[in-house]
Amino acid sequence: MGKVGRRWLGEQFNITNTQAFNFDIPNLDFSIPVQVKINLASRSFGLTSFQVRTNNQPLGTISFPAVQPGTVEGYETVINGSINATSSAIAIGLTYNNGGVPSSIGYLDYIILKSKRNLQGFGKQFFFFNNDEKNNIGIGQYTISNATAIKQVWDVTDIYNVKSYSNNNQATFSFKVNLGVEKKYLAVDSNDYFLPLKETNAVVVNQNLKGTIFRNSQGDFQDIDYLIITPKFLVNQAETLANFHRNNSGLVVKVVDLESIYTEFSSGKQDIAAIRNFIKYVYWNASIEENRIKYVNLFGDASYDYKSRLSNNTNIVPVFHGFNPNAGEINNTSNASLFTTFMSDDFYGLMDDDEGPMINSIDNIDIAVGRMLVSSNAQAQDMVNKVIEYHAEESYGKWRNSYTIYSDDADIQSDAILQVALNNLADNLVAQKPFVNVKKFIQTHTFNKLLQVVNFILMRKMIFLI
């Protein structure tokens, strides 16, 4: 829909406006209606809708308002319903009405079918649970028919403390459980054992970031001022930058590769929480509060595509994408909004235990976090050289004392706070640093005025702050 947020929608409806999705639910209990939940989305400057059919019978129609330019990228809406199935085969048909606007695009996010099934084996492993187990007390019993091939049932409610119930080749297998707690089970069928997959790089080298990160070259404890986090293929350029700051800025700098962080903090998988948890470990384990880490450099570009599904992707060091898990289900725009959807590295500077979701005002940044947008060694070398040259005496000049702020005009009244805050920032800078020459550009209404601002900045090599 839009290159914002954390949501990735599924099938598109533009050229083909009608699509069918077929499901087969073994051992379906036909006496209980099947609950249907479908999340759909639309992006159009006109009124659009989806017609939903189940087993060729109408389930309902959901409508979407028109997108207003400069506000949101689209709308999401959920449709809920139920059907009385007469067979295990269930067909969901979706038809998108583009409202006569050829550029309209509809999207399917997900289809959820919630049904009650008879508990019997069918040659495959399967999960099962029963809501009544949570809502009752005492002792309950599960009975599985056609269970000869089901050797065990695992209680996987707590994946770190799995319990098993064994079946001695009985065609009907029963086991008792304590009620009052919601639980989940897995029936292990001998006809469907899973085989483990081996990674291409299956060897995990011994490491101990927690035990070594604070050790200097002599093996003594040393607090850290500055962390540079980067993938292994950019480590050499990151070390060049680190050596410069060690020798010229008097900072204790450590370069840590992403792969080592993932290995120790997220079982080897890409995870932004692993990066932040590593930074938190360094932050909270300083010798004293005054010696805590002050700077973090994310040395690598970022992308809205975490899984590299796009060609020429730049997901080098992943970035935090805003997401509102509390958004409503009808005409939801919070995750497609041009105002409330965002990507930010501030997440990596949130060091307190109650911070992280970034959906309210409790999050306060404790560390200065920056990013160098590089995707290759050549780009990294150019960027590092630019930083080093910036500190060279030959680069000194009046332009280093020049500071420019630029604010867009306020389209709505609430936008005015952005201009006020930016103006106050400039005034505070002048009050604290009188030697800085500040130039303000507020309320730019025309494209020609914008060009004047850009030319002014380029001629004076000023910092461009938006």
Tab-separated table of C-alpha atoms in Angstrom:
chain	number	residue	atom	x	y	z
A	1	MET	CA	0.000	0.000	0.000
A	2	GLY	CA	2.643	2.474	1.125
A	3	LYS	CA	6.288	2.199	2.052
A	4	VAL	CA	5.596	3.042	5.673
A	5	GLY	CA	4.958	1.124	8.858
A	6	ARG	CA	5.462	-2.486	9.844
A	7	ARG	CA	2.491	-4.022	8.045
A	8	TRP	CA	2.951	-6.000	4.838
A	9	LEU	CA	-0.313	-6.805	3.099
A	10	GLY	CA	-0.841	-9.803	0.859
A	11	GLU	CA	-2.617	-10.353	-2.461
A	12	GLN	CA	-3.411	-7.306	-4.590
A	13	PHE	CA	-6.708	-6.677	-6.356
A	14	ASN	CA	-6.204	-4.324	-9.292
A	15	ILE	CA	-5.910	-6.161	-12.595
A	16	THR	CA	-7.680	-9.244	-11.218
A	17	ASN	CA	-10.468	-7.997	-8.984
A	18	THR	CA	-11.875	-11.408	-8.032
A	19	GLN	CA	-9.843	-14.083	-6.262
A	20	ALA	CA	-10.717	-17.317	-4.439
A	21	PHE	CA	-9.007	-18.922	-1.435
A	22	ASN	CA	-9.688	-22.562	-0.631
A	23	PHE	CA	-9.288	-24.256	2.741
A	24	ASP	CA	-9.707	-27.817	3.948
A	25	ILE	CA	-10.351	-28.402	7.653
A	26	PRO	CA	-10.042	-32.098	8.606
A	27	ASN	CA	-12.454	-33.598	11.145
A	28	LEU	CA	-14.681	-30.521	11.130
A	29	ASP	CA	-17.587	-30.568	13.599
A	30	PHE	CA	-20.516	-29.526	11.380
A	31	SER	CA	-22.791	-28.820	14.363
A	32	ILE	CA	-20.818	-25.678	15.277
A	33	PRO	CA	-20.700	-22.664	12.892
A	34	VAL	CA	-17.280	-21.707	11.531
A	35	GLN	CA	-16.235	-18.200	12.553
A	36	VAL	CA	-14.745	-16.113	9.727
A	37	LYS	CA	-12.558	-13.034	10.135
A	38	ILE	CA	-10.986	-11.267	7.150
A	39	ASN	CA	-8.849	-8.137	7.177
A	40	LEU	CA	-8.875	-6.169	3.910
A	41	ALA	CA	-7.473	-2.857	2.772
A	42	SER	CA	-7.986	-0.374	-0.021
A	43	ARG	CA	-6.114	2.530	-1.509
A	44	SER	CA	-8.214	4.751	-3.726
A	45	PHE	CA	-9.169	8.357	-4.254
A	46	GLY	CA	-12.740	7.159	-4.684
A	47	LEU	CA	-15.201	5.042	-2.720
A	48	THR	CA	-14.418	1.320	-2.932
A	49	SER	CA	-15.651	-1.944	-1.423
A	50	PHE	CA	-15.054	-5.680	-1.081
A	51	GLN	CA	-17.760	-8.293	-1.493
A	52	VAL	CA	-17.105	-11.464	0.502
A	53	ARG	CA	-18.588	-14.875	-0.270
A	54	THR	CA	-18.145	-18.173	1.562
A	55	ASN	CA	-18.890	-21.389	-0.303
A	56	ASN	CA	-20.504	-19.193	-2.944
A	57	GLN	CA	-22.902	-17.634	-0.416
A	58	PRO	CA	-22.781	-13.909	0.464
A	59	LEU	CA	-21.081	-13.182	3.798
A	60	GLY	CA	-21.132	-9.401	3.527
A	61	THR	CA	-19.752	-6.269	1.910
A	62	ILE	CA	-17.315	-3.816	3.470
A	63	SER	CA	-16.803	-0.282	2.189
A	64	PHE	CA	-13.790	2.013	2.288
A	65	PRO	CA	-13.733	5.825	2.240
A	66	ALA	CA	-11.722	7.770	-0.294
A	67	VAL	CA	-8.106	8.600	0.521
A	68	GLN	CA	-7.474	12.300	1.003
A	69	PRO	CA	-4.108	13.453	-0.419
A	70	GLY	CA	-1.426	14.033	2.186
A	71	THR	CA	-3.199	12.185	5.003
A	72	VAL	CA	-3.116	8.388	4.761
A	73	GLU	CA	-2.005	5.764	2.276
A	74	GLY	CA	-5.176	3.712	2.634
A	75	TYR	CA	-7.690	2.105	4.969
A	76	GLU	CA	-7.978	-1.305	6.611
A	77	THR	CA	-11.250	-2.882	7.702
A	78	VAL	CA	-12.210	-6.241	9.205
A	79	ILE	CA	-15.307	-8.238	8.357
A	80	ASN	CA	-16.571	-10.835	10.833
A	81	GLY	CA	-19.140	-13.518	10.172
A	82	SER	CA	-19.983	-17.196	10.476
A	83	ILE	CA	-21.032	-20.013	8.166
A	84	ASN	CA	-22.660	-23.397	8.610
A	85	ALA	CA	-20.289	-25.735	6.815
A	86	THR	CA	-21.483	-29.002	5.317
A	87	SER	CA	-18.065	-30.324	4.315
A	88	SER	CA	-14.439	-29.852	5.276
A	89	ALA	CA	-13.861	-27.732	2.148
A	90	ILE	CA	-14.409	-24.000	2.632
A	91	ALA	CA	-13.996	-21.487	-0.210
A	92	ILE	CA	-13.592	-17.765	0.421
A	93	GLY	CA	-14.315	-15.526	-2.568
A	94	LEU	CA	-13.293	-11.856	-2.598
A	95	THR	CA	-14.410	-9.319	-5.217
A	96	TYR	CA	-13.003	-5.797	-5.201
A	97	ASN	CA	-15.095	-2.917	-6.528
A	98	ASN	CA	-12.706	-0.106	-7.486
A	99	GLY	CA	-15.506	2.458	-7.674
A	100	GLY	CA	-14.671	3.285	-11.272
A	101	VAL	CA	-11.180	4.525	-10.360
A	102	PRO	CA	-8.654	2.485	-12.399
A	103	SER	CA	-5.756	3.359	-10.058
A	104	SER	CA	-7.539	1.826	-7.056
A	105	ILE	CA	-5.871	-1.158	-5.417
A	106	GLY	CA	-7.387	-3.573	-2.933
A	107	TYR	CA	-5.404	-5.836	-0.604
A	108	LEU	CA	-5.975	-8.969	1.419
A	109	ASP	CA	-4.163	-9.009	4.753
A	110	TYR	CA	-5.365	-12.259	6.320
A	111	ILE	CA	-8.204	-14.775	6.566
A	112	ILE	CA	-8.906	-16.485	9.900
A	113	LEU	CA	-11.235	-19.476	10.160
A	114	LYS	CA	-12.066	-20.546	13.696
A	115	SER	CA	-13.813	-23.896	13.954
A	116	LYS	CA	-14.450	-26.783	16.301
A	117	ARG	CA	-12.977	-30.085	15.143
A	118	ASN	CA	-13.477	-33.669	16.228
A	119	LEU	CA	-10.390	-34.900	18.050
A	120	GLN	CA	-9.144	-37.747	15.904
A	121	GLY	CA	-5.969	-38.641	14.050
A	122	PHE	CA	-5.655	-38.142	10.288
A	123	GLY	CA	-2.009	-38.929	9.518
A	124	LYS	CA	-0.604	-35.482	10.297
A	125	GLN	CA	0.723	-33.620	13.314
A	126	PHE	CA	-1.753	-31.071	14.601
A	127	PHE	CA	-2.220	-28.497	17.350
A	128	PHE	CA	-5.375	-28.383	19.441
A	129	PHE	CA	-6.881	-26.556	22.404
A	130	ASN	CA	-10.275	-26.100	24.014
A	131	ASN	CA	-11.510	-22.819	25.479
A	132	ASP	CA	-13.599	-24.724	28.026
A	133	GLU	CA	-10.395	-25.855	29.714
A	134	LYS	CA	-9.708	-22.300	30.841
A	135	ASN	CA	-13.260	-21.573	31.938
A	136	ASN	CA	-13.697	-24.601	34.224
A	137	ILE	CA	-12.031	-26.004	37.331
A	138	GLY	CA	-11.182	-29.530	38.422
A	139	ILE	CA	-9.973	-32.399	36.223
A	140	GLY	CA	-10.730	-32.702	32.507
A	141	GLN	CA	-10.084	-35.401	29.943
A	142	TYR	CA	-9.171	-35.337	26.257
A	143	THR	CA	-9.982	-38.388	24.140
A	144	ILE	CA	-8.468	-38.854	20.676
A	145	SER	CA	-9.921	-41.430	18.297
A	146	ASN	CA	-8.100	-43.071	15.358
A	147	ALA	CA	-4.983	-42.518	17.483
A	148	THR	CA	-2.881	-45.624	16.755
A	149	ALA	CA	-0.203	-43.566	14.941
A	150	ILE	CA	-0.260	-40.779	17.550
A	151	LYS	CA	2.630	-41.776	19.799
A	152	GLN	CA	2.569	-38.767	22.103
A	153	VAL	CA	0.693	-35.575	22.890
A	154	TRP	CA	2.829	-32.660	24.018
A	155	ASP	CA	1.632	-29.859	26.276
A	156	VAL	CA	3.411	-26.919	24.606
A	157	THR	CA	1.788	-24.148	26.618
A	158	ASP	CA	5.238	-23.325	27.998
A	159	ILE	CA	7.705	-24.111	25.211
A	160	TYR	CA	10.535	-24.152	27.763
A	161	ASN	CA	8.791	-26.739	29.920
A	162	VAL	CA	7.059	-29.174	27.572
A	163	LYS	CA	5.095	-32.049	29.095
A	164	SER	CA	4.230	-35.248	27.250
A	165	TYR	CA	1.466	-37.867	27.372
A	166	SER	CA	2.351	-41.247	25.796
A	167	ASN	CA	0.065	-43.542	23.836
A	168	ASN	CA	0.848	-47.275	23.734
A	169	ASN	CA	-0.551	-47.937	20.243
A	170	GLN	CA	-4.134	-47.543	21.428
A	171	ALA	CA	-6.760	-46.694	18.804
A	172	THR	CA	-8.498	-44.504	21.388
A	173	PHE	CA	-6.121	-42.444	23.505
A	174	SER	CA	-7.204	-40.472	26.595
A	175	PHE	CA	-5.305	-38.275	29.015
A	176	LYS	CA	-6.363	-36.127	31.965
A	177	VAL	CA	-5.424	-32.487	32.661
A	178	ASN	CA	-5.944	-29.898	35.362
A	179	LEU	CA	-8.532	-27.307	34.314
A	180	GLY	CA	-8.537	-23.572	34.944
A	181	VAL	CA	-5.629	-22.594	32.687
A	182	GLU	CA	-5.574	-22.038	28.923
A	183	LYS	CA	-3.293	-24.659	27.358
A	184	LYS	CA	-2.117	-25.738	23.913
A	185	TYR	CA	-1.270	-29.249	22.762
A	186	LEU	CA	0.501	-30.925	19.856
A	187	ALA	CA	-0.426	-34.417	18.662
A	188	VAL	CA	2.715	-36.159	17.342
A	189	ASP	CA	1.811	-38.548	14.527
A	190	SER	CA	4.456	-41.140	13.546
A	191	ASN	CA	3.469	-40.737	9.892
A	192	ASP	CA	4.447	-37.084	9.946
A	193	TYR	CA	7.707	-36.684	11.846
A	194	PHE	CA	9.461	-33.434	11.022
A	195	LEU	CA	13.103	-33.413	9.937
A	196	PRO	CA	15.409	-30.657	11.206
A	197	LEU	CA	16.850	-28.318	8.608
A	198	LYS	CA	20.552	-27.575	8.566
A	199	GLU	CA	21.715	-24.011	8.006
A	200	THR	CA	24.332	-23.394	5.333
A	201	ASN	CA	26.569	-21.923	8.019
A	202	ALA	CA	25.840	-24.406	10.782
A	203	VAL	CA	28.912	-23.785	12.947
A	204	VAL	CA	28.511	-21.294	15.774
A	205	VAL	CA	31.871	-19.986	16.941
A	206	ASN	CA	32.330	-19.610	20.684
A	207	GLN	CA	31.967	-16.007	21.788
A	208	ASN	CA	31.240	-14.008	24.922
A	209	LEU	CA	30.249	-10.422	24.212
A	210	LYS	CA	29.007	-9.907	27.759
A	211	GLY	CA	32.280	-11.132	29.174
A	212	THR	CA	34.604	-9.235	26.837
A	213	ILE	CA	32.909	-6.021	25.749
A	214	PHE	CA	34.319	-4.038	28.694
A	215	ARG	CA	37.865	-5.460	28.380
A	216	ASN	CA	40.616	-3.344	26.846
A	217	SER	CA	43.674	-4.669	24.994
A	218	GLN	CA	45.343	-5.479	28.338
A	219	GLY	CA	42.305	-7.396	29.559
A	220	ASP	CA	41.360	-4.766	32.142
A	221	PHE	CA	37.853	-3.350	32.674
A	222	GLN	CA	37.232	-0.147	30.733
A	223	ASP	CA	34.005	1.827	30.356
A	224	ILE	CA	32.767	2.528	26.839
A	225	ASP	CA	31.913	5.955	25.432
A	226	TYR	CA	30.969	5.075	21.886
A	227	LEU	CA	29.594	1.932	20.185
A	228	ILE	CA	29.718	1.366	16.430
A	229	ILE	CA	27.365	-1.428	15.334
A	230	THR	CA	27.778	-2.795	11.825
A	231	PRO	CA	27.683	-6.036	9.806
A	232	LYS	CA	30.923	-7.943	9.371
A	233	PHE	CA	31.507	-6.819	5.794
A	234	LEU	CA	31.762	-3.180	6.951
A	235	VAL	CA	33.871	-3.780	10.074
A	236	ASN	CA	37.149	-2.576	8.519
A	237	GLN	CA	35.714	0.821	7.603
A	238	ALA	CA	34.016	1.068	10.999
A	239	GLU	CA	37.367	0.369	12.682
A	240	THR	CA	38.943	3.199	10.671
A	241	LEU	CA	36.327	5.571	12.068
A	242	ALA	CA	36.769	4.125	15.561
A	243	ASN	CA	40.549	4.612	15.447
A	244	PHE	CA	40.089	8.215	14.395
A	245	HIS	CA	37.861	8.961	17.385
A	246	ARG	CA	40.150	7.033	19.735
A	247	ASN	CA	43.104	9.149	18.659
A	248	ASN	CA	41.423	12.504	18.010
A	249	SER	CA	38.304	12.624	20.191
A	250	GLY	CA	39.663	10.869	23.271
A	251	LEU	CA	36.786	8.380	23.250
A	252	VAL	CA	36.761	4.711	24.188
A	253	VAL	CA	35.219	3.177	21.075
A	254	LYS	CA	34.171	-0.402	20.436
A	255	VAL	CA	33.133	-1.831	17.058
A	256	VAL	CA	30.730	-4.770	17.351
A	257	ASP	CA	29.400	-6.732	14.390
A	258	LEU	CA	25.695	-7.462	14.086
A	259	GLU	CA	26.201	-11.173	13.635
A	260	SER	CA	27.813	-11.461	17.079
A	261	ILE	CA	24.983	-9.497	18.661
A	262	TYR	CA	22.362	-11.720	17.051
A	263	THR	CA	24.196	-14.876	18.107
A	264	GLU	CA	24.287	-13.865	21.756
A	265	PHE	CA	21.073	-11.881	22.137
A	266	SER	CA	18.570	-13.431	19.696
A	267	SER	CA	19.726	-16.999	18.933
A	268	GLY	CA	21.294	-15.882	15.672
A	269	LYS	CA	18.230	-14.249	14.138
A	270	GLN	CA	17.886	-10.654	13.010
A	271	ASP	CA	16.097	-8.786	15.779
A	272	ILE	CA	16.069	-5.073	16.570
A	273	ALA	CA	15.356	-5.961	20.207
A	274	ALA	CA	18.648	-7.893	20.297
A	275	ILE	CA	20.546	-4.770	19.219
A	276	ARG	CA	18.820	-2.638	21.836
A	277	ASN	CA	19.280	-5.267	24.549
A	278	PHE	CA	22.995	-5.372	23.819
A	279	ILE	CA	23.209	-1.586	24.060
A	280	LYS	CA	21.215	-1.753	27.300
A	281	TYR	CA	23.673	-4.295	28.676
A	282	VAL	CA	26.554	-1.924	27.986
A	283	TYR	CA	24.621	1.027	29.387
A	284	TRP	CA	23.563	-0.579	32.677
A	285	ASN	CA	26.870	-2.322	33.398
A	286	ALA	CA	29.126	0.719	33.382
A	287	SER	CA	31.285	1.138	36.480
A	288	ILE	CA	29.366	4.236	37.583
A	289	GLU	CA	26.450	6.225	36.179
A	290	GLU	CA	28.696	9.024	34.901
A	291	ASN	CA	30.683	6.550	32.796
A	292	ARG	CA	27.751	5.075	30.896
A	293	ILE	CA	27.896	4.836	27.127
A	294	LYS	CA	27.046	8.144	25.455
A	295	TYR	CA	27.018	7.516	21.697
A	296	VAL	CA	25.836	4.774	19.330
A	297	ASN	CA	26.562	4.724	15.605
A	298	LEU	CA	24.460	2.378	13.473
A	299	PHE	CA	26.969	1.920	10.669
A	300	GLY	CA	24.784	0.856	7.735
A	301	ASP	CA	21.722	1.817	5.737
A	302	ALA	CA	18.176	0.752	6.631
A	303	SER	CA	15.008	-0.253	4.814
A	304	TYR	CA	11.309	-0.812	5.369
A	305	ASP	CA	11.845	-4.358	4.090
A	306	TYR	CA	13.200	-6.465	6.978
A	307	LYS	CA	13.146	-9.710	4.980
A	308	SER	CA	14.889	-8.490	1.799
A	309	ARG	CA	11.895	-9.296	-0.371
A	310	LEU	CA	12.742	-6.376	-2.649
A	311	SER	CA	15.621	-6.268	-5.103
A	312	ASN	CA	18.522	-3.954	-4.265
A	313	ASN	CA	17.324	-3.786	-0.679
A	314	THR	CA	19.308	-1.748	1.870
A	315	ASN	CA	18.446	-3.533	5.112
A	316	ILE	CA	22.031	-3.363	6.415
A	317	VAL	CA	21.321	-2.373	10.035
A	318	PRO	CA	17.575	-2.718	10.726
A	319	VAL	CA	15.571	0.283	11.877
A	320	PHE	CA	12.544	0.458	14.198
A	321	HIS	CA	9.201	0.775	12.382
A	322	GLY	CA	6.306	2.352	14.231
A	323	PHE	CA	3.265	0.165	14.775
A	324	ASN	CA	0.099	0.683	16.781
A	325	PRO	CA	-1.130	-2.684	18.125
A	326	ASN	CA	-4.137	-0.971	19.735
A	327	ALA	CA	-5.615	0.362	16.494
A	328	GLY	CA	-9.280	-0.248	15.780
A	329	GLU	CA	-10.424	-2.766	13.188
A	330	ILE	CA	-12.829	-0.575	11.216
A	331	ASN	CA	-11.361	1.958	8.776
A	332	ASN	CA	-8.046	1.706	10.573
A	333	THR	CA	-5.500	4.235	9.291
A	334	SER	CA	-2.983	4.327	12.135
A	335	ASN	CA	-0.571	1.983	10.387
A	336	ALA	CA	-0.970	3.661	6.991
A	337	SER	CA	-0.916	7.261	8.166
A	338	LEU	CA	1.599	9.747	6.831
A	339	PHE	CA	1.631	11.340	10.296
A	340	THR	CA	1.560	8.527	12.869
A	341	THR	CA	3.528	5.882	10.940
A	342	PHE	CA	7.275	6.315	11.141
A	343	MET	CA	10.690	4.691	11.223
A	344	SER	CA	13.136	5.771	13.897
A	345	ASP	CA	16.466	4.893	15.498
A	346	ASP	CA	15.323	6.444	18.786
A	347	PHE	CA	14.294	2.924	19.825
A	348	TYR	CA	17.951	2.017	20.316
A	349	GLY	CA	18.418	4.835	22.823
A	350	LEU	CA	15.568	3.801	25.140
A	351	MET	CA	17.306	2.213	28.118
A	352	ASP	CA	14.546	1.873	30.712
A	353	ASP	CA	12.556	-1.338	31.181
A	354	ASP	CA	9.163	0.319	30.626
A	355	GLU	CA	10.189	1.847	27.291
A	356	GLY	CA	10.127	0.508	23.767
A	357	PRO	CA	6.672	0.445	22.105
A	358	MET	CA	7.044	4.137	21.138
A	359	ILE	CA	3.299	4.711	21.098
A	360	ASN	CA	3.132	7.220	23.954
A	361	SER	CA	5.191	9.839	25.751
A	362	ILE	CA	6.876	7.612	28.349
A	363	ASP	CA	9.806	6.889	26.037
A	364	ASN	CA	12.807	9.138	26.668
A	365	ILE	CA	16.105	8.777	24.834
A	366	ASP	CA	19.078	8.151	27.132
A	367	ILE	CA	21.825	7.869	24.495
A	368	ALA	CA	22.706	9.868	21.392
A	369	VAL	CA	22.006	7.523	18.450
A	370	GLY	CA	23.055	8.250	14.881
A	371	ARG	CA	23.293	6.343	11.619
A	372	MET	CA	25.667	6.402	8.666
A	373	LEU	CA	23.728	5.471	5.527
A	374	VAL	CA	26.184	3.165	3.789
A	375	SER	CA	25.495	-0.053	1.884
A	376	SER	CA	28.933	-0.962	0.553
A	377	ASN	CA	32.600	-0.686	1.476
A	378	ALA	CA	33.060	2.063	-1.116
A	379	GLN	CA	30.242	4.140	0.382
A	380	ALA	CA	31.531	3.470	3.885
A	381	GLN	CA	35.045	4.570	2.939
A	382	ASP	CA	33.735	7.798	1.412
A	383	MET	CA	31.637	8.529	4.493
A	384	VAL	CA	34.462	7.846	6.940
A	385	ASN	CA	36.884	9.971	4.903
A	386	LYS	CA	34.346	12.797	4.918
A	387	VAL	CA	34.150	12.659	8.726
A	388	ILE	CA	37.933	12.704	9.041
A	389	GLU	CA	38.271	15.557	6.547
A	390	TYR	CA	35.577	17.492	8.394
A	391	HIS	CA	37.887	17.622	11.422
A	392	ALA	CA	40.922	18.665	9.404
A	393	GLU	CA	42.200	22.221	9.770
A	394	GLU	CA	41.769	22.785	6.033
A	395	SER	CA	38.007	22.410	6.489
A	396	TYR	CA	37.683	25.203	9.012
A	397	GLY	CA	35.707	28.232	7.924
A	398	LYS	CA	32.850	30.565	8.793
A	399	TRP	CA	30.358	28.025	7.537
A	400	ARG	CA	30.987	25.899	10.626
A	401	ASN	CA	29.244	28.531	12.739
A	402	SER	CA	26.220	28.765	10.453
A	403	TYR	CA	22.991	27.003	11.338
A	404	THR	CA	19.807	27.027	9.278
A	405	ILE	CA	16.323	25.916	10.290
A	406	TYR	CA	13.588	25.372	7.763
A	407	SER	CA	9.925	24.781	8.577
A	408	ASP	CA	7.063	23.965	6.243
A	409	ASP	CA	3.850	25.954	6.447
A	410	ALA	CA	1.078	24.693	8.726
A	411	ASP	CA	-1.677	22.973	6.760
A	412	ILE	CA	-3.838	22.597	9.867
A	413	GLN	CA	-3.826	24.446	13.172
A	414	SER	CA	-2.194	21.629	15.135
A	415	ASP	CA	0.815	21.707	12.785
A	416	ALA	CA	1.773	25.128	14.117
A	417	ILE	CA	3.458	23.512	17.120
A	418	LEU	CA	6.167	22.194	14.777
A	419	GLN	CA	7.058	25.712	13.717
A	420	VAL	CA	6.922	27.030	17.274
A	421	ALA	CA	9.153	24.253	18.576
A	422	LEU	CA	11.682	24.728	15.776
A	423	ASN	CA	11.754	28.475	16.352
A	424	ASN	CA	12.313	27.939	20.093
A	425	LEU	CA	15.128	25.504	19.308
A	426	ALA	CA	16.896	28.173	17.271
A	427	ASP	CA	16.421	30.782	20.009
A	428	ASN	CA	17.815	28.414	22.659
A	429	LEU	CA	20.825	27.698	20.478
A	430	VAL	CA	21.575	31.412	20.086
A	431	ALA	CA	21.182	31.983	23.831
A	432	GLN	CA	23.587	29.169	24.746
A	433	LYS	CA	25.980	29.510	21.803
A	434	PRO	CA	26.091	33.194	20.818
A	435	PHE	CA	28.842	32.524	18.267
A	436	VAL	CA	26.451	30.459	16.107
A	437	ASN	CA	24.781	32.349	13.272
A	438	VAL	CA	21.211	31.128	12.922
A	439	LYS	CA	19.069	31.722	9.857
A	440	LYS	CA	15.359	30.922	10.058
A	441	PHE	CA	13.046	29.992	7.204
A	442	ILE	CA	9.501	29.668	8.485
A	443	GLN	CA	6.240	29.136	6.532
A	444	THR	CA	7.382	28.405	3.006
A	445	HIS	CA	4.320	28.553	0.741
A	446	THR	CA	5.710	28.273	-2.764
A	447	PHE	CA	8.078	26.064	-4.686
A	448	ASN	CA	10.132	29.088	-5.757
A	449	LYS	CA	10.556	30.083	-2.134
A	450	LEU	CA	11.758	26.565	-1.365
A	451	LEU	CA	14.359	26.785	-4.135
A	452	GLN	CA	15.610	30.040	-2.641
A	453	VAL	CA	16.048	28.351	0.720
A	454	VAL	CA	17.942	25.403	-0.764
A	455	ASN	CA	20.235	27.676	-2.777
A	456	PHE	CA	20.909	29.770	0.320
A	457	ILE	CA	21.901	26.656	2.234
A	458	LEU	CA	24.097	25.236	-0.498
A	459	MET	CA	25.956	28.515	-1.055
A	460	ARG	CA	26.818	28.778	2.613
A	461	LYS	CA	27.269	25.050	3.270
A	462	MET	CA	24.883	25.291	6.190
A	463	ILE	CA	23.368	22.487	8.194
A	464	PHE	CA	19.917	21.652	6.845
A	465	LEU	CA	17.536	20.737	9.629
A	466	ILE	CA	13.966	19.705	8.980
